[in-house]
Structure formats: structure tokens, C-alpha cells
PDB file of C-alpha atoms in Angstrom:
ATOM      1  CA  MET A   1     217.939 211.396  92.092  1.00  0.00           C
ATOM      2  CA  ARG A   2     218.921 208.019  91.656  1.00  0.00           C
ATOM      3  CA  PRO A   3     222.573 206.515  91.063  1.00  0.00           C
ATOM      4  CA  ILE A   4     223.281 206.160  87.697  1.00  0.00           C
ATOM      5  CA  ARG A   5     224.604 202.221  87.242  1.00  0.00           C
ATOM      6  CA  PHE A   6     224.985 199.679  84.920  1.00  0.00           C
ATOM      7  CA  ARG A   7     225.749 195.997  84.629  1.00  0.00           C
ATOM      8  CA  ALA A   8     226.347 194.367  81.225  1.00  0.00           C
ATOM      9  CA  TRP A   9     225.606 190.829  80.080  1.00  0.00           C
ATOM     10  CA  ASP A  10     228.638 189.830  77.930  1.00  0.00           C
ATOM     11  CA  LEU A  11     227.465 188.238  74.732  1.00  0.00           C
ATOM     12  CA  SER A  12     230.744 185.985  73.958  1.00  0.00           C
ATOM     13  CA  ARG A  13     231.448 184.684  77.351  1.00  0.00           C
ATOM     14  CA  ALA A  14     227.602 184.466  78.523  1.00  0.00           C
ATOM     15  CA  GLU A  15     228.058 186.021  81.728  1.00  0.00           C
ATOM     16  CA  LEU A  16     226.787 189.029  83.525  1.00  0.00           C
ATOM     17  CA  MET A  17     229.526 191.613  84.718  1.00  0.00           C
ATOM     18  CA  LYS A  18     228.904 194.449  86.935  1.00  0.00           C
ATOM     19  CA  LEU A  19     230.266 197.989  86.003  1.00  0.00           C
ATOM     20  CA  THR A  20     232.912 198.660  89.031  1.00  0.00           C
ATOM     21  CA  SER A  21     234.076 202.191  87.794  1.00  0.00           C
ATOM     22  CA  LYS A  22     232.140 204.971  88.566  1.00  0.00           C
ATOM     23  CA  GLU A  23     233.453 207.063  85.576  1.00  0.00           C
ATOM     24  CA  PHE A  24     232.028 207.424  82.522  1.00  0.00           C
ATOM     25  CA  LYS A  25     234.508 209.183  80.056  1.00  0.00           C
ATOM     26  CA  GLU A  26     234.414 210.394  76.609  1.00  0.00           C
ATOM     27  CA  LYS A  27     237.565 208.822  75.878  1.00  0.00           C
ATOM     28  CA  SER A  28     238.522 205.447  77.219  1.00  0.00           C
ATOM     29  CA  GLY A  29     241.966 206.858  78.898  1.00  0.00           C
ATOM     30  CA  LEU A  30     243.325 203.217  78.645  1.00  0.00           C
ATOM     31  CA  GLU A  31     246.824 204.308  78.315  1.00  0.00           C
ATOM     32  CA  LYS A  32     246.645 206.305  81.448  1.00  0.00           C
ATOM     33  CA  ARG A  33     245.348 203.303  83.720  1.00  0.00           C
ATOM     34  CA  ASP A  34     247.355 200.998  85.378  1.00  0.00           C
ATOM     35  CA  PHE A  35     245.631 197.717  85.061  1.00  0.00           C
ATOM     36  CA  SER A  36     248.255 195.456  87.013  1.00  0.00           C
ATOM     37  CA  LYS A  37     246.906 196.738  90.341  1.00  0.00           C
ATOM     38  CA  ARG A  38     243.301 196.002  89.405  1.00  0.00           C
ATOM     39  CA  LEU A  39     241.671 193.021  91.490  1.00  0.00           C
ATOM     40  CA  MET A  40     238.934 190.844  89.687  1.00  0.00           C
ATOM     41  CA  LEU A  41     237.325 193.986  88.156  1.00  0.00           C
ATOM     42  CA  PRO A  42     235.360 192.338  85.179  1.00  0.00           C
ATOM     43  CA  VAL A  43     234.233 195.819  83.562  1.00  0.00           C
ATOM     44  CA  VAL A  44     236.125 198.955  84.396  1.00  0.00           C
ATOM     45  CA  GLN A  45     234.557 201.523  82.119  1.00  0.00           C
ATOM     46  CA  ILE A  46     231.784 202.069  79.575  1.00  0.00           C
ATOM     47  CA  CYS A  47     232.746 204.687  77.053  1.00  0.00           C
ATOM     48  CA  PHE A  48     229.659 205.583  75.351  1.00  0.00           C
ATOM     49  CA  SER A  49     230.928 208.247  73.075  1.00  0.00           C
ATOM     50  CA  GLU A  50     233.307 205.223  71.472  1.00  0.00           C
ATOM     51  CA  ASN A  51     231.070 202.597  71.879  1.00  0.00           C
ATOM     52  CA  THR A  52     233.280 200.667  73.911  1.00  0.00           C
ATOM     53  CA  VAL A  53     233.744 198.867  76.932  1.00  0.00           C
ATOM     54  CA  VAL A  54     236.931 198.521  78.789  1.00  0.00           C
ATOM     55  CA  THR A  55     237.309 194.927  80.442  1.00  0.00           C
ATOM     56  CA  ASP A  56     239.924 192.739  81.449  1.00  0.00           C
ATOM     57  CA  GLY A  57     242.617 195.213  80.223  1.00  0.00           C
ATOM     58  CA  PHE A  58     241.085 195.389  76.756  1.00  0.00           C
ATOM     59  CA  ILE A  59     238.861 197.656  74.869  1.00  0.00           C
ATOM     60  CA  ARG A  60     236.038 195.820  73.342  1.00  0.00           C
ATOM     61  CA  PRO A  61     232.962 197.134  71.072  1.00  0.00           C
ATOM     62  CA  MET A  62     229.850 197.963  73.010  1.00  0.00           C
ATOM     63  CA  LYS A  63     227.977 195.654  70.474  1.00  0.00           C
ATOM     64  CA  GLU A  64     229.590 192.512  72.357  1.00  0.00           C
ATOM     65  CA  PHE A  65     227.458 193.590  75.823  1.00  0.00           C
ATOM     66  CA  ILE A  66     223.995 194.175  76.434  1.00  0.00           C
ATOM     67  CA  LEU A  67     223.701 197.149  79.060  1.00  0.00           C
ATOM     68  CA  MET A  68     221.275 197.066  81.700  1.00  0.00           C
ATOM     69  CA  GLN A  69     220.519 200.157  83.860  1.00  0.00           C
ATOM     70  CA  PHE A  70     220.009 200.321  87.916  1.00  0.00           C
ATOM     71  CA  THR A  71     216.347 201.386  88.590  1.00  0.00           C
ATOM     72  CA  GLY A  72     217.337 203.008  91.645  1.00  0.00           C
ATOM     73  CA  LEU A  73     215.194 200.719  93.636  1.00  0.00           C
ATOM     74  CA  LEU A  74     215.903 197.832  95.973  1.00  0.00           C
ATOM     75  CA  ASP A  75     213.728 194.938  96.532  1.00  0.00           C
ATOM     76  CA  LYS A  76     212.394 193.338  99.678  1.00  0.00           C
ATOM     77  CA  ASN A  77     216.108 191.587 100.454  1.00  0.00           C
ATOM     78  CA  GLY A  78     217.890 194.737  99.570  1.00  0.00           C
ATOM     79  CA  LYS A  79     219.157 193.439  96.307  1.00  0.00           C
ATOM     80  CA  GLU A  80     219.531 196.205  93.475  1.00  0.00           C
ATOM     81  CA  ILE A  81     216.923 195.980  90.864  1.00  0.00           C
ATOM     82  CA  TYR A  82     218.419 196.555  87.640  1.00  0.00           C
ATOM     83  CA  GLU A  83     216.411 196.615  83.910  1.00  0.00           C
ATOM     84  CA  GLY A  84     216.149 192.696  82.569  1.00  0.00           C
ATOM     85  CA  ASP A  85     215.635 191.475  86.147  1.00  0.00           C
ATOM     86  CA  ILE A  86     212.923 188.927  86.735  1.00  0.00           C
ATOM     87  CA  PHE A  87     211.180 189.443  89.992  1.00  0.00           C
ATOM     88  CA  ASN A  88     207.724 188.502  91.678  1.00  0.00           C
ATOM     89  CA  ASP A  89     205.475 190.267  93.950  1.00  0.00           C
ATOM     90  CA  ASP A  90     203.360 189.628  97.005  1.00  0.00           C
ATOM     91  CA  THR A  91     200.540 188.301  94.250  1.00  0.00           C
ATOM     92  CA  GLY A  92     203.218 185.585  93.194  1.00  0.00           C
ATOM     93  CA  TRP A  93     202.921 186.876  89.529  1.00  0.00           C
ATOM     94  CA  LYS A  94     206.537 187.117  87.883  1.00  0.00           C
ATOM     95  CA  TRP A  95     207.398 190.017  85.894  1.00  0.00           C
ATOM     96  CA  LYS A  96     210.518 191.440  84.025  1.00  0.00           C
ATOM     97  CA  VAL A  97     211.648 194.775  84.170  1.00  0.00           C
ATOM     98  CA  GLU A  98     212.002 196.900  81.205  1.00  0.00           C
ATOM     99  CA  TYR A  99     212.906 200.741  80.620  1.00  0.00           C
ATOM    100  CA  SER A 100     210.690 203.175  78.245  1.00  0.00           C
ATOM    101  CA  PRO A 101     211.699 206.728  77.670  1.00  0.00           C
ATOM    102  CA  CYS A 102     209.991 207.969  81.024  1.00  0.00           C
ATOM    103  CA  CYS A 103     210.633 205.286  83.523  1.00  0.00           C
ATOM    104  CA  PHE A 104     211.210 201.583  84.387  1.00  0.00           C
ATOM    105  CA  TYR A 105     207.976 199.073  84.136  1.00  0.00           C
ATOM    106  CA  GLY A 106     207.141 195.835  85.398  1.00  0.00           C
ATOM    107  CA  VAL A 107     206.110 193.669  82.198  1.00  0.00           C
ATOM    108  CA  SER A 108     204.262 190.369  82.959  1.00  0.00           C
ATOM    109  CA  ILE A 109     205.891 187.348  81.785  1.00  0.00           C
ATOM    110  CA  GLU A 110     203.093 184.956  82.773  1.00  0.00           C
ATOM    111  CA  LYS A 111     200.621 183.328  80.012  1.00  0.00           C
ATOM    112  CA  ASP A 112     197.675 185.143  81.170  1.00  0.00           C
ATOM    113  CA  LEU A 113     197.756 189.165  80.231  1.00  0.00           C
ATOM    114  CA  ARG A 114     198.105 191.657  83.025  1.00  0.00           C
ATOM    115  CA  PRO A 115     198.756 195.287  82.991  1.00  0.00           C
ATOM    116  CA  ASP A 116     202.181 196.475  82.780  1.00  0.00           C
ATOM    117  CA  TYR A 117     202.810 198.779  85.934  1.00  0.00           C
ATOM    118  CA  SER A 118     205.522 201.661  86.435  1.00  0.00           C
ATOM    119  CA  LEU A 119     207.984 200.432  89.104  1.00  0.00           C
ATOM    120  CA  THR A 120     208.337 203.829  90.489  1.00  0.00           C
ATOM    121  CA  GLU A 121     204.423 203.828  91.520  1.00  0.00           C
ATOM    122  CA  TYR A 122     205.113 200.580  93.190  1.00  0.00           C
ATOM    123  CA  ASP A 123     206.204 199.523  96.626  1.00  0.00           C
ATOM    124  CA  SER A 124     209.319 197.583  96.049  1.00  0.00           C
ATOM    125  CA  SER A 125     209.341 196.199  99.545  1.00  0.00           C
ATOM    126  CA  ILE A 126     207.175 193.549  98.165  1.00  0.00           C
ATOM    127  CA  ILE A 127     209.107 192.540  95.014  1.00  0.00           C
ATOM    128  CA  GLU A 128     211.676 189.873  95.053  1.00  0.00           C
ATOM    129  CA  VAL A 129     214.319 189.574  92.529  1.00  0.00           C
ATOM    130  CA  LEU A 130     214.469 186.087  91.220  1.00  0.00           C
ATOM    131  CA  GLY A 131     216.925 186.567  88.663  1.00  0.00           C
ATOM    132  CA  ASN A 132     217.227 188.008  85.093  1.00  0.00           C
ATOM    133  CA  ILE A 133     216.333 187.080  81.752  1.00  0.00           C
ATOM    134  CA  TYR A 134     219.656 186.265  80.582  1.00  0.00           C
ATOM    135  CA  GLU A 135     220.461 183.710  83.459  1.00  0.00           C
ATOM    136  CA  ASN A 136     217.257 182.755  84.438  1.00  0.00           C
ATOM    137  CA  PRO A 137     215.191 182.848  81.214  1.00  0.00           C
TER     138      PRO A 137
END
């Protein structure tokens, strides 16, 4: 089973933030947390039931972020592959990672049409992450 991890694109700051907490609580629990001892942890917690993200000691609405889920795969350099990443394979074609209800797909971003493929059926050791659709469109 793959680990469940997320990163978030902060729409207001236009920057990528990594989820640093492994907790997915039903309540934010902000009143129980001591943020004074925290070191540069941009996103602390995603609270799905409240549609909030706790970041920089503040509770912000989830609509200010675009969440991207970890695929569970690593590229040929050992870099984690997330939804929204842009990568190339051994053919040199460029793809972006998208999620459908059953799995993660590589979707062609080149002008000529190529069929999409499931990343779980592909050899990730020939994939190299080049960036993501927000920082390197």
C-alpha cells in the first residue's frame, strides 16, 4: 500500500508547500498545538472535514490551495512523483500526472496526440520529473 501524502499549491502566494504533518484530523486542534517550537513547516495539517489548511500558525480555507496527492512512485532519480508533476520518459515525450478515480495517469502535453497511460503499469525507473504544472507550466 502506498503512503498517503499531499503537497499544496498556495494560490495566494503562488508557491508550492509540502504537507509536513502525517495527521489528518477531523478537527484542526489548533488550540492544542504549540506553534512556537515549529521550524519552517509551511503546511502543518489538512483538515478535510472542516475544509481548512493550517499553515504558518493560521487556519486558512482549503479553497486557497490546490492539493496534489503523492502517487506512491519515485522517478529514476528517487524524486517523489505527485499529481500535477511534469515528467518525460525514455522516449523524451513530456507528460503530466493526473488522477482519475482508479489510478494516476500520464497525460501527454505534447501537440501530437498520444494515448494516456496508467503510471502503475509503467516502469517509473525511466521517468524523470521535470517540474510541475504550476511552477513550470
